[in-house]
Amino acid sequence: MSRTLVVAATGLLLAATSCSGLEGVTGPDPEPVAERLASGLQEGDLAEVVFVDAADPTEELAGIVEGLGEIEPSVSVQQVVEGESGEAATATLGWTWPVSEQEWSYTSEARLTLVEDAWRVEWDPAVVEPSLREGGVLEQTALRAERGDIIGAGGRPLVTERPVTRFGIDKTAVPARRAVVSARELAVLLDIDPAPYARRVKQAGDQAFVEALVLRRADIPVEVGARYQQIPGALAVRTDLPLAQTREFAAPILGTVGEPTAEMIEEDPDRYAPGQQVGLSGLQLRYDEQLVGTPGVVVARVASDGQEKELFRQDATPGRPLRLTLDAGLQQTAERLLADVGPASALVAIKPSSGAILAAANGPGTGGYNLATFGQAPPGSTFKAVSTLALLRAGAGPETVVPCTGAVVVDGKRFENYDDYPPGDLGRIPLRRALASSCNTAFIAERERLGRRDLVDAAASLGMGVDHDLGFPAYFGAVTPASGETEAAANLIGQGKVLASPMAMASVIASVQARRTVLPSLVRDHEVAQAEVPPLTRAEAAALQEMLRGVVTGGSGSLLADVPGPPVLAKTGTAEYVADGGALRTHAWMIGAQGDLAVAVFVETGPSGSSTAGPVLEAFLRSR
């Protein structure tokens, strides 16, 4: 800081001829007053500053900066220059506002006057910002960042900005009591629960627009478009929101976007604010920081006549897209095939050559749960692909003769084959035939061949039972050493403590088709290394391919025998479970592979894999 004086020429001459000379400036120093002003402006309280007209402009200052929100400036004195008379001075103030990552900085000037041997400040709105005049204010406007798209296979947008209409009640348009009545009328029109919506409208502020429902433009019922305007205060706001092609499209995995909840704002107020569009669930939530981008900001001076002048701008930075492996066409096909399946159901399709998940569809019976990649259920006889690998490693071969009996008892537990097991395949039959016809008792009879971890290792070689963070909710299944003979028997046929997701079972058949352990992937930019597992040899894979082909050519998967294209491998499965109420039901499974495609279909309740899951798998393969 400096204190500059302009001294008369005569004074300079006297200084040249006098021993004492002019040793300094007399009178009070204006700098402390300038510092007090800067501090008061920064704190928003000017009570400690003395002004020429003796009025405290703190309230006026608050009105000027109210439109900038809760941010606080940094104000410093850069220079104080006194005039020639010594009765006036100008303080240069440096302002910095943290309105964005790129701070808004500028300087302003304040005039100081010496009154009765004390410096006072002349108040002027221009002290806050040089272009301000009486009645002018500063306002900050956020610039919305364009949310990053979610991109699928072939660069096709899966989630992008699409036109929607937000229906709600504008409380500025009607009295408070009428707003509640209108809320109930609008809720009935939109087919949503009237009571909670009316309650939200009642609790909202007098200036609020209370959203009731957001609909895609193409999905707005004719009666809604025609009648909402007859409801006082009802308003339809057109905007764009990041949406998938349909409401159902991969919804449990992709997740949703909307305004942050009160809990989100309370937990992280620096990140979330009312009115933002943020990820609320699924991948939209997990990758929100990548997708959301950085909002921009404009600061403007608004004059008393409403005229605006832009003072500062930082443009918004769009969010970065999230790239997935999902194939939009295959995903839609899978969802169409599951649309009429009543019980919870799922279909997962994987590309064996790369592990890319091409479809991960959940049927309507899941109630929005991500069963496809995160479900947990016993895989039943589809797990015999794993059991067969374990037996091959233990010395058995496709032609090894095994006993297929009608039933077998292990430590008092009776195991049987499924109800319509072909009687012609009972007796001593080759292992390949036991797999093709899915003979439970034959596999259980061979349990003595296996060591404690053989089944665990075989599962790992086929991509099951070893966890990885794939960047999305993924359950690889559970295969653990059996704690007893009964459990060991049950594990061999995919019951006991064996659990899997449809994704895990798709990985099993994909590994057989690829002749190596396949690690599924969905998020392209999320790198994950394959865990160290017992390698699947080409000879083992070739034997499994031949035997699983036999399931189609002469076994329980014969419905796929005439599917056009490369040979189809498959395995059917059912698994018992106890439903609500204690009833014993069966899950229905089927896995298959054709060319560079591996598929698993799961239906929570069904009589058999071939009759329940099989038609869905067949239709999916034929649709390509």
XYZ file of C-alpha atoms in Angstrom:
624
model
C 0.000 0.000 0.000
C 1.168 3.550 -0.587
C 0.363 6.995 0.667
C 1.098 9.505 -2.081
C 1.263 13.274 -1.468
C 1.504 16.060 -4.022
C 3.655 18.834 -2.440
C 3.857 22.505 -3.707
C 6.956 23.604 -5.597
C 7.779 26.152 -2.915
C 7.847 23.373 -0.360
C 10.411 21.524 -2.434
C 12.619 24.625 -2.623
C 12.449 25.105 1.127
C 13.447 21.502 1.607
C 16.548 22.144 -0.476
C 17.681 25.041 1.748
C 16.621 23.822 5.186
C 18.471 21.388 7.390
C 15.257 19.941 8.901
C 13.248 20.023 5.630
C 9.853 18.242 5.174
C 10.293 14.928 6.938
C 6.805 13.492 6.312
C 3.139 14.039 5.911
C 1.216 15.399 8.836
C -2.378 14.504 9.660
C -4.219 11.183 10.097
C -3.447 8.200 7.880
C -6.374 7.089 5.618
C -5.099 3.508 5.297
C -6.665 2.148 8.561
C -10.055 3.460 7.446
C -9.607 1.773 4.046
C -8.652 -1.487 5.758
C -11.718 -1.263 7.993
C -13.878 -0.725 4.889
C -12.367 -3.765 3.136
C -12.941 -5.909 6.196
C -16.547 -4.735 6.523
C -17.265 -5.406 2.852
C -15.805 -8.890 3.179
C -17.830 -9.683 6.303
C -21.009 -8.027 5.003
C -21.156 -5.720 8.027
C -20.213 -2.017 7.704
C -21.197 -0.950 11.210
C -17.573 -0.248 12.179
C -16.957 2.010 9.171
C -17.632 5.769 9.492
C -19.308 7.265 6.423
C -19.610 10.861 5.334
C -23.389 10.881 5.634
C -23.218 8.854 8.899
C -25.704 6.262 7.511
C -24.863 2.552 7.740
C -25.239 1.013 4.232
C -24.998 -2.608 5.475
C -28.589 -3.337 4.456
C -28.021 -1.825 0.999
C -24.846 -3.917 0.626
C -26.789 -7.071 1.494
C -29.372 -6.285 -1.167
C -26.675 -5.708 -3.781
C -24.956 -9.058 -3.246
C -27.983 -11.186 -2.290
C -28.211 -12.557 -5.826
C -24.741 -14.088 -5.496
C -25.957 -16.582 -2.921
C -24.024 -17.815 0.086
C -20.527 -17.250 -1.309
C -18.287 -14.796 0.531
C -15.806 -12.458 -1.189
C -12.225 -11.739 -0.336
C -11.632 -7.959 -0.231
C -8.243 -6.291 0.224
C -6.808 -2.791 0.038
C -4.372 -2.581 -2.868
C -3.497 1.113 -2.693
C -4.502 4.381 -1.011
C -3.694 7.609 -2.828
C -4.206 11.008 -1.196
C -5.108 14.036 -3.263
C -3.199 17.336 -3.434
C -5.264 19.003 -0.732
C -4.682 16.218 1.757
C -8.420 16.220 2.439
C -9.419 13.494 -0.028
C -8.073 10.050 -0.814
C -8.906 7.133 -3.108
C -8.650 3.536 -1.927
C -8.310 0.813 -4.568
C -9.975 -2.408 -3.426
C -9.272 -5.854 -4.817
C -12.286 -8.187 -4.951
C -12.313 -11.948 -5.458
C -15.562 -13.949 -5.547
C -15.379 -17.784 -5.571
C -18.331 -18.088 -7.933
C -16.706 -21.009 -9.776
C -13.444 -22.869 -10.145
C -12.244 -19.825 -12.064
C -12.696 -17.032 -9.494
C -14.187 -13.687 -10.455
C -11.689 -10.909 -9.612
C -11.748 -7.158 -10.213
C -10.956 -3.838 -8.532
C -13.153 -1.009 -7.351
C -12.481 2.392 -5.830
C -13.730 4.059 -2.659
C -13.437 7.775 -2.011
C -12.382 8.942 1.453
C -12.851 12.469 2.798
C -11.105 14.141 5.757
C -13.815 15.541 8.015
C -12.844 17.240 11.313
C -9.450 15.608 11.274
C -10.880 12.096 10.693
C -11.222 10.113 7.472
C -14.701 9.084 6.419
C -15.876 6.937 3.517
C -18.195 8.240 0.820
C -20.650 5.406 0.182
C -21.475 4.528 -3.425
C -22.694 1.176 -4.865
C -19.701 1.389 -7.216
C -17.538 0.585 -4.181
C -18.872 -2.973 -4.555
C -18.554 -3.165 -8.346
C -17.509 -0.256 -10.590
C -20.505 -0.443 -12.960
C -23.129 -0.399 -10.197
C -25.409 2.566 -9.860
C -28.147 3.397 -7.352
C -30.677 0.544 -7.265
C -28.470 -1.892 -9.169
C -27.710 -5.388 -7.904
C -25.457 -8.338 -8.720
C -26.983 -11.650 -9.753
C -25.463 -15.063 -10.344
C -27.024 -17.539 -12.772
C -25.903 -21.133 -12.978
C -25.267 -22.600 -16.409
C -26.363 -26.224 -16.482
C -23.707 -28.695 -17.563
C -24.817 -31.148 -20.221
C -24.807 -34.588 -18.658
C -22.616 -37.158 -20.336
C -24.383 -39.781 -22.417
C -24.202 -43.487 -21.692
C -22.938 -45.083 -24.893
C -23.413 -48.696 -25.943
C -21.906 -51.002 -28.517
C -21.214 -49.388 -31.883
C -21.264 -45.912 -30.324
C -25.044 -45.949 -30.033
C -26.403 -43.710 -27.256
C -28.237 -45.743 -24.652
C -29.008 -42.767 -22.418
C -29.084 -39.252 -23.851
C -31.112 -36.040 -23.562
C -34.705 -36.736 -24.590
C -37.778 -34.448 -24.501
C -40.028 -34.760 -21.452
C -42.817 -32.835 -19.783
C -42.861 -32.162 -16.044
C -46.403 -31.948 -14.662
C -46.958 -30.209 -11.351
C -48.635 -27.443 -9.387
C -47.389 -23.857 -9.575
C -48.155 -22.419 -6.140
C -47.633 -18.853 -7.356
C -50.707 -19.215 -9.581
C -53.306 -20.201 -6.965
C -54.079 -19.607 -3.287
C -52.521 -22.121 -0.899
C -55.821 -23.851 -0.096
C -56.724 -24.198 -3.776
C -53.234 -25.563 -4.528
C -53.880 -28.592 -2.324
C -57.225 -29.259 -4.000
C -55.599 -28.936 -7.425
C -52.839 -31.299 -6.348
C -55.372 -34.032 -5.649
C -57.104 -33.450 -8.988
C -53.827 -33.555 -10.891
C -52.727 -36.722 -9.070
C -55.940 -38.485 -10.092
C -55.443 -37.381 -13.695
C -51.850 -38.633 -13.702
C -52.793 -41.874 -11.894
C -50.513 -41.320 -8.908
C -51.350 -41.483 -5.195
C -53.171 -38.183 -4.371
C -52.533 -38.070 -0.603
C -48.704 -37.910 -0.563
C -48.598 -35.495 -3.493
C -51.135 -33.164 -1.909
C -49.092 -33.280 1.283
C -45.930 -32.279 -0.611
C -47.750 -29.385 -2.255
C -49.082 -28.186 1.100
C -45.618 -28.289 2.684
C -43.849 -26.530 -0.199
C -43.142 -22.800 -0.174
C -45.541 -20.245 -1.668
C -43.264 -19.752 -4.695
C -42.689 -23.432 -5.414
C -43.418 -25.523 -8.465
C -44.124 -28.969 -7.026
C -43.486 -31.689 -9.573
C -45.972 -34.558 -9.680
C -44.770 -36.684 -12.592
C -42.336 -36.538 -15.489
C -43.492 -38.134 -18.736
C -41.762 -38.616 -22.034
C -43.545 -36.494 -24.608
C -44.508 -39.549 -26.622
C -45.970 -41.238 -23.520
C -48.348 -38.449 -22.450
C -51.912 -39.834 -22.518
C -54.307 -37.828 -24.660
C -56.627 -37.140 -21.730
C -53.748 -35.725 -19.652
C -52.714 -33.334 -22.401
C -56.298 -32.193 -22.839
C -57.422 -31.881 -19.213
C -54.503 -30.707 -17.074
C -55.049 -27.079 -18.138
C -58.541 -27.199 -16.623
C -56.998 -27.689 -13.159
C -56.170 -24.313 -11.527
C -52.450 -24.001 -10.927
C -51.519 -27.102 -12.940
C -48.486 -26.522 -15.103
C -46.666 -28.576 -17.740
C -43.005 -27.659 -18.167
C -41.214 -28.920 -21.261
C -37.566 -29.787 -20.858
C -34.977 -32.439 -21.707
C -33.715 -35.154 -19.374
C -31.142 -37.923 -19.794
C -33.220 -41.017 -20.550
C -32.883 -44.403 -22.185
C -34.896 -45.441 -25.245
C -37.698 -46.759 -23.064
C -38.551 -46.568 -19.385
C -37.683 -50.263 -18.973
C -34.444 -50.328 -20.976
C -31.769 -51.838 -18.683
C -33.327 -49.733 -15.924
C -32.067 -51.672 -12.868
C -28.496 -51.433 -14.184
C -28.425 -47.980 -15.766
C -30.319 -46.365 -12.890
C -32.096 -43.034 -12.829
C -31.385 -39.305 -12.870
C -33.299 -36.676 -10.927
C -33.055 -34.023 -8.244
C -30.938 -34.998 -5.223
C -32.848 -36.179 -2.196
C -32.851 -34.219 1.047
C -30.612 -36.887 2.540
C -28.063 -36.517 -0.281
C -27.976 -32.737 0.154
C -27.588 -33.043 3.914
C -24.750 -35.578 3.634
C -22.806 -33.704 0.940
C -23.975 -30.061 0.635
C -20.844 -29.088 -1.295
C -21.723 -31.512 -4.067
C -25.525 -31.489 -4.164
C -28.048 -28.665 -4.295
C -31.796 -28.484 -4.968
C -32.681 -28.338 -8.655
C -29.622 -30.237 -9.894
C -29.926 -33.315 -12.069
C -27.796 -36.057 -10.534
C -27.552 -39.820 -10.599
C -29.864 -41.427 -8.051
C -29.258 -45.138 -8.626
C -27.400 -47.692 -10.711
C -24.559 -46.664 -12.995
C -25.929 -43.119 -13.090
C -25.155 -42.841 -9.362
C -21.851 -44.726 -9.328
C -20.418 -42.682 -12.208
C -22.188 -39.426 -11.380
C -18.983 -37.398 -11.002
C -17.903 -38.448 -14.496
C -21.301 -37.910 -16.094
C -22.480 -34.752 -14.352
C -19.854 -32.335 -15.702
C -19.095 -28.956 -14.151
C -21.799 -26.260 -14.066
C -20.937 -22.844 -15.438
C -21.904 -19.463 -14.073
C -22.771 -15.977 -15.285
C -22.570 -12.931 -13.020
C -24.483 -9.898 -14.237
C -25.194 -6.378 -13.045
C -28.920 -5.774 -13.081
C -29.793 -2.089 -13.189
C -32.857 -0.585 -11.511
C -34.644 -0.587 -14.902
C -33.979 -4.312 -15.352
C -31.213 -3.901 -17.910
C -28.464 -6.514 -17.515
C -24.762 -6.351 -18.213
C -22.671 -9.502 -18.083
C -19.653 -9.066 -15.820
C -18.263 -12.594 -15.616
C -18.855 -15.922 -17.348
C -17.470 -19.399 -16.998
C -19.042 -21.810 -19.435
C -20.223 -25.201 -18.240
C -18.032 -28.236 -18.915
C -20.055 -31.164 -20.265
C -19.866 -34.488 -18.462
C -17.789 -37.282 -19.930
C -19.730 -40.145 -21.519
C -19.808 -43.577 -19.938
C -19.083 -46.308 -22.476
C -20.740 -49.704 -22.032
C -20.652 -52.949 -23.969
C -24.466 -53.325 -24.087
C -25.886 -53.911 -27.554
C -29.099 -51.871 -27.769
C -30.763 -54.260 -30.209
C -30.000 -57.406 -28.220
C -30.993 -55.707 -24.959
C -34.355 -54.700 -26.396
C -34.882 -58.193 -27.800
C -34.153 -59.755 -24.423
C -36.528 -57.387 -22.643
C -39.256 -58.067 -25.203
C -38.911 -61.817 -24.688
C -39.132 -61.449 -20.900
C -42.006 -58.957 -20.959
C -44.711 -61.629 -20.655
C -42.888 -63.850 -18.160
C -44.814 -63.605 -14.896
C -42.233 -64.681 -12.297
C -38.974 -62.825 -11.775
C -36.737 -63.508 -14.754
C -33.481 -62.454 -16.383
C -31.384 -62.976 -19.504
C -27.667 -62.257 -19.839
C -25.779 -62.496 -23.126
C -21.968 -62.404 -23.268
C -19.537 -62.292 -26.182
C -17.119 -65.158 -25.412
C -14.250 -63.740 -27.473
C -14.070 -60.564 -25.352
C -16.278 -61.117 -22.302
C -18.407 -58.124 -23.293
C -21.904 -58.220 -21.808
C -24.203 -57.567 -24.758
C -27.495 -57.839 -22.884
C -28.429 -57.877 -19.197
C -32.199 -57.862 -19.118
C -34.560 -58.171 -16.164
C -38.193 -59.146 -16.576
C -41.023 -57.118 -15.006
C -41.428 -59.720 -12.261
C -38.172 -58.596 -10.626
C -39.825 -55.381 -9.438
C -36.835 -53.299 -10.523
C -34.208 -55.518 -8.881
C -31.042 -56.240 -10.868
C -31.434 -60.001 -10.971
C -29.449 -60.335 -14.216
C -25.993 -59.549 -12.855
C -26.549 -59.518 -9.101
C -29.147 -62.194 -8.416
C -28.334 -65.158 -6.173
C -30.001 -68.516 -6.733
C -28.964 -72.172 -6.927
C -28.179 -72.893 -10.609
C -29.424 -76.476 -10.579
C -28.257 -78.774 -13.355
C -26.701 -75.961 -15.421
C -23.924 -76.314 -12.831
C -23.240 -79.820 -14.175
C -21.012 -78.128 -16.755
C -18.763 -77.306 -13.788
C -19.194 -80.747 -12.200
C -18.292 -82.405 -15.493
C -15.057 -80.414 -15.704
C -14.182 -81.466 -12.147
C -14.818 -85.140 -13.034
C -12.742 -84.867 -16.225
C -9.854 -83.497 -14.168
C -10.325 -86.356 -11.691
C -9.762 -88.957 -14.410
C -13.205 -89.533 -15.878
C -13.859 -89.155 -19.588
C -16.911 -88.652 -21.789
C -17.208 -92.408 -22.233
C -16.684 -93.290 -18.585
C -19.616 -95.440 -17.512
C -21.535 -94.082 -14.528
C -24.576 -95.473 -12.648
C -27.811 -93.574 -13.304
C -30.359 -94.912 -10.851
C -33.849 -93.728 -10.068
C -32.719 -92.500 -6.669
C -29.705 -92.430 -4.392
C -29.504 -91.929 -0.618
C -26.595 -90.021 0.935
C -26.398 -89.913 4.724
C -30.146 -90.375 4.924
C -30.919 -87.736 2.270
C -32.750 -89.088 -0.782
C -31.870 -87.607 -4.182
C -33.925 -88.315 -7.312
C -33.946 -87.338 -10.957
C -36.480 -84.841 -12.269
C -40.035 -86.096 -12.786
C -39.960 -86.679 -16.559
C -36.445 -88.127 -16.718
C -36.278 -90.511 -19.728
C -36.430 -94.099 -18.377
C -34.321 -95.300 -21.298
C -31.352 -93.404 -19.880
C -31.397 -95.214 -16.544
C -28.757 -97.806 -15.758
C -25.052 -97.744 -16.503
C -24.531 -95.022 -19.111
C -21.572 -92.942 -20.404
C -20.845 -89.676 -18.598
C -21.642 -87.737 -21.763
C -25.112 -89.315 -21.743
C -25.577 -88.560 -18.057
C -24.829 -84.921 -18.833
C -27.075 -84.820 -21.907
C -30.045 -86.258 -20.025
C -29.048 -84.534 -16.770
C -28.973 -87.578 -14.500
C -28.653 -86.328 -10.926
C -27.924 -89.701 -9.401
C -25.031 -90.434 -11.792
C -23.201 -87.239 -10.840
C -23.827 -87.811 -7.138
C -22.521 -91.386 -7.433
C -19.208 -90.046 -8.784
C -18.564 -87.696 -5.860
C -15.932 -90.050 -4.427
C -13.645 -89.117 -7.318
C -13.405 -85.505 -6.196
C -11.203 -83.852 -3.617
C -12.371 -81.144 -1.265
C -11.536 -78.237 -3.605
C -11.952 -79.862 -7.023
C -15.409 -78.434 -7.588
C -14.306 -74.995 -6.373
C -11.342 -74.982 -8.770
C -13.428 -76.200 -11.705
C -15.918 -73.396 -11.113
C -13.110 -70.821 -11.000
C -11.735 -72.120 -14.306
C -15.139 -71.452 -15.867
C -15.395 -67.929 -14.432
C -17.574 -68.698 -11.429
C -17.080 -68.128 -7.714
C -14.156 -65.666 -7.897
C -15.129 -62.064 -7.154
C -13.986 -59.068 -9.211
C -14.950 -55.408 -9.087
C -16.293 -54.943 -12.597
C -17.493 -51.393 -12.024
C -21.133 -52.418 -11.625
C -23.058 -54.746 -9.274
C -21.863 -58.224 -10.227
C -22.282 -61.513 -8.389
C -19.965 -64.270 -9.586
C -21.549 -66.970 -7.482
C -20.514 -69.014 -4.483
C -18.887 -72.441 -4.629
C -17.326 -73.564 -1.351
C -15.906 -76.873 -0.126
C -18.698 -79.075 1.202
C -18.981 -79.567 4.954
C -20.390 -83.101 4.643
C -21.426 -85.881 2.279
C -24.983 -84.614 1.812
C -23.796 -81.144 0.943
C -21.163 -82.545 -1.416
C -23.861 -84.514 -3.215
C -26.167 -81.502 -3.465
C -23.356 -79.230 -4.685
C -22.640 -81.538 -7.639
C -26.123 -80.926 -9.036
C -26.112 -77.177 -8.399
C -27.998 -77.204 -5.124
C -26.586 -77.306 -1.580
C -24.658 -74.110 -0.989
C -23.941 -73.380 -4.656
C -25.306 -70.007 -5.771
C -25.031 -68.109 -9.037
C -26.337 -65.114 -10.921
C -27.460 -65.353 -14.552
C -24.279 -63.428 -15.405
C -22.169 -66.056 -13.646
C -23.806 -68.912 -15.538
C -23.454 -67.025 -18.833
C -19.741 -66.745 -17.993
C -19.571 -70.525 -17.484
C -20.939 -71.384 -20.932
C -18.924 -68.478 -22.457
C -15.726 -69.956 -20.997
C -16.535 -73.350 -22.510
C -17.191 -71.713 -25.888
C -14.023 -69.571 -25.747
C -11.922 -72.482 -24.413
C -10.516 -70.195 -21.727
C -11.743 -68.471 -18.576
C -13.944 -65.562 -19.622
C -14.131 -62.476 -17.392
C -17.319 -60.527 -18.182
C -17.160 -56.779 -18.716
C -19.740 -54.029 -19.051
C -18.000 -50.688 -18.380
C -15.404 -50.267 -21.124
C -13.130 -47.845 -19.288
C -13.103 -49.868 -16.065
C -10.033 -52.054 -16.233
C -9.881 -55.214 -14.149
C -7.392 -58.055 -14.295
C -8.408 -61.689 -14.311
C -7.656 -63.337 -10.995
C -5.218 -66.224 -10.957
C -7.361 -69.354 -11.415
C -6.628 -72.914 -12.499
C -6.380 -72.618 -16.298
C -8.966 -74.234 -18.533
C -7.032 -76.315 -21.056
C -8.059 -76.590 -24.673
C -8.497 -80.340 -24.296
C -10.847 -79.856 -21.340
C -12.804 -77.202 -23.203
C -13.034 -79.368 -26.332
C -14.438 -82.264 -24.295
C -16.975 -79.986 -22.608
C -18.026 -78.511 -25.950
C -18.631 -81.977 -27.378
C -20.624 -83.083 -24.346
C -22.707 -79.880 -24.139
C -23.397 -80.204 -27.850
C -24.816 -83.626 -27.004
C -27.357 -81.924 -24.719
C -28.794 -80.324 -27.885
C -28.468 -83.218 -30.332
C -29.842 -85.885 -28.032
C -30.702 -84.555 -24.611
C -32.770 -82.068 -22.608
C -31.830 -79.171 -24.895
C -33.168 -80.710 -28.107
C -35.489 -77.737 -28.723
C -32.369 -75.880 -29.957
C -31.332 -78.555 -32.455
C -32.683 -76.763 -35.541
C -31.644 -73.203 -34.634
C -29.950 -71.898 -37.803
C -26.266 -70.986 -37.714
C -23.240 -72.496 -35.959
C -23.689 -75.480 -33.625
C -25.446 -74.720 -30.350
C -24.164 -75.906 -26.957
C -26.575 -75.940 -24.031
C -27.460 -77.160 -20.567
C -30.811 -77.083 -18.830
C -31.420 -76.934 -15.117
C -33.965 -76.790 -12.339
C -33.249 -76.057 -8.699
C -35.527 -76.496 -5.721
C -36.217 -73.573 -3.408
C -38.651 -72.802 -0.609
C -41.064 -70.043 -1.575
C -42.876 -67.671 0.772
C -45.279 -69.703 2.822
C -43.026 -72.752 2.832
C -44.088 -74.263 -0.504
C -41.388 -76.134 -2.433
C -40.898 -74.654 -5.897
C -38.282 -74.923 -8.642
C -36.166 -72.340 -10.447
C -35.873 -72.829 -14.206
C -32.517 -72.295 -15.942
C -31.000 -72.762 -19.362
C -27.582 -71.760 -20.685
C -26.440 -71.927 -24.282
C -23.744 -70.798 -26.681
C -23.698 -70.341 -30.433
C -20.827 -68.793 -32.347
C -19.591 -65.724 -30.469
C -22.605 -65.556 -28.172
C -23.224 -67.138 -24.770
C -26.580 -66.798 -23.017
C -28.116 -67.624 -19.652
C -31.856 -67.468 -18.991
C -33.348 -67.685 -15.497
C -37.002 -67.826 -14.432
C -37.631 -67.832 -10.709
C -40.455 -70.363 -10.839
C -41.095 -72.953 -13.533
C -41.518 -76.705 -13.959
C -38.287 -77.252 -15.925
C -35.439 -75.457 -17.604
C -36.265 -76.785 -21.063
C -39.974 -75.888 -20.938
C -39.728 -72.556 -19.095
C -36.353 -70.938 -19.798
C -35.707 -72.885 -23.004
C -38.245 -71.130 -25.268
C -36.856 -67.727 -24.234
C -33.299 -68.823 -25.053
C -34.413 -70.320 -28.356
C -36.266 -67.163 -29.389
C -33.264 -65.036 -28.461
C -30.893 -67.110 -30.611
C -33.308 -67.137 -33.538
C -33.814 -63.357 -33.372
C -30.259 -62.464 -34.338
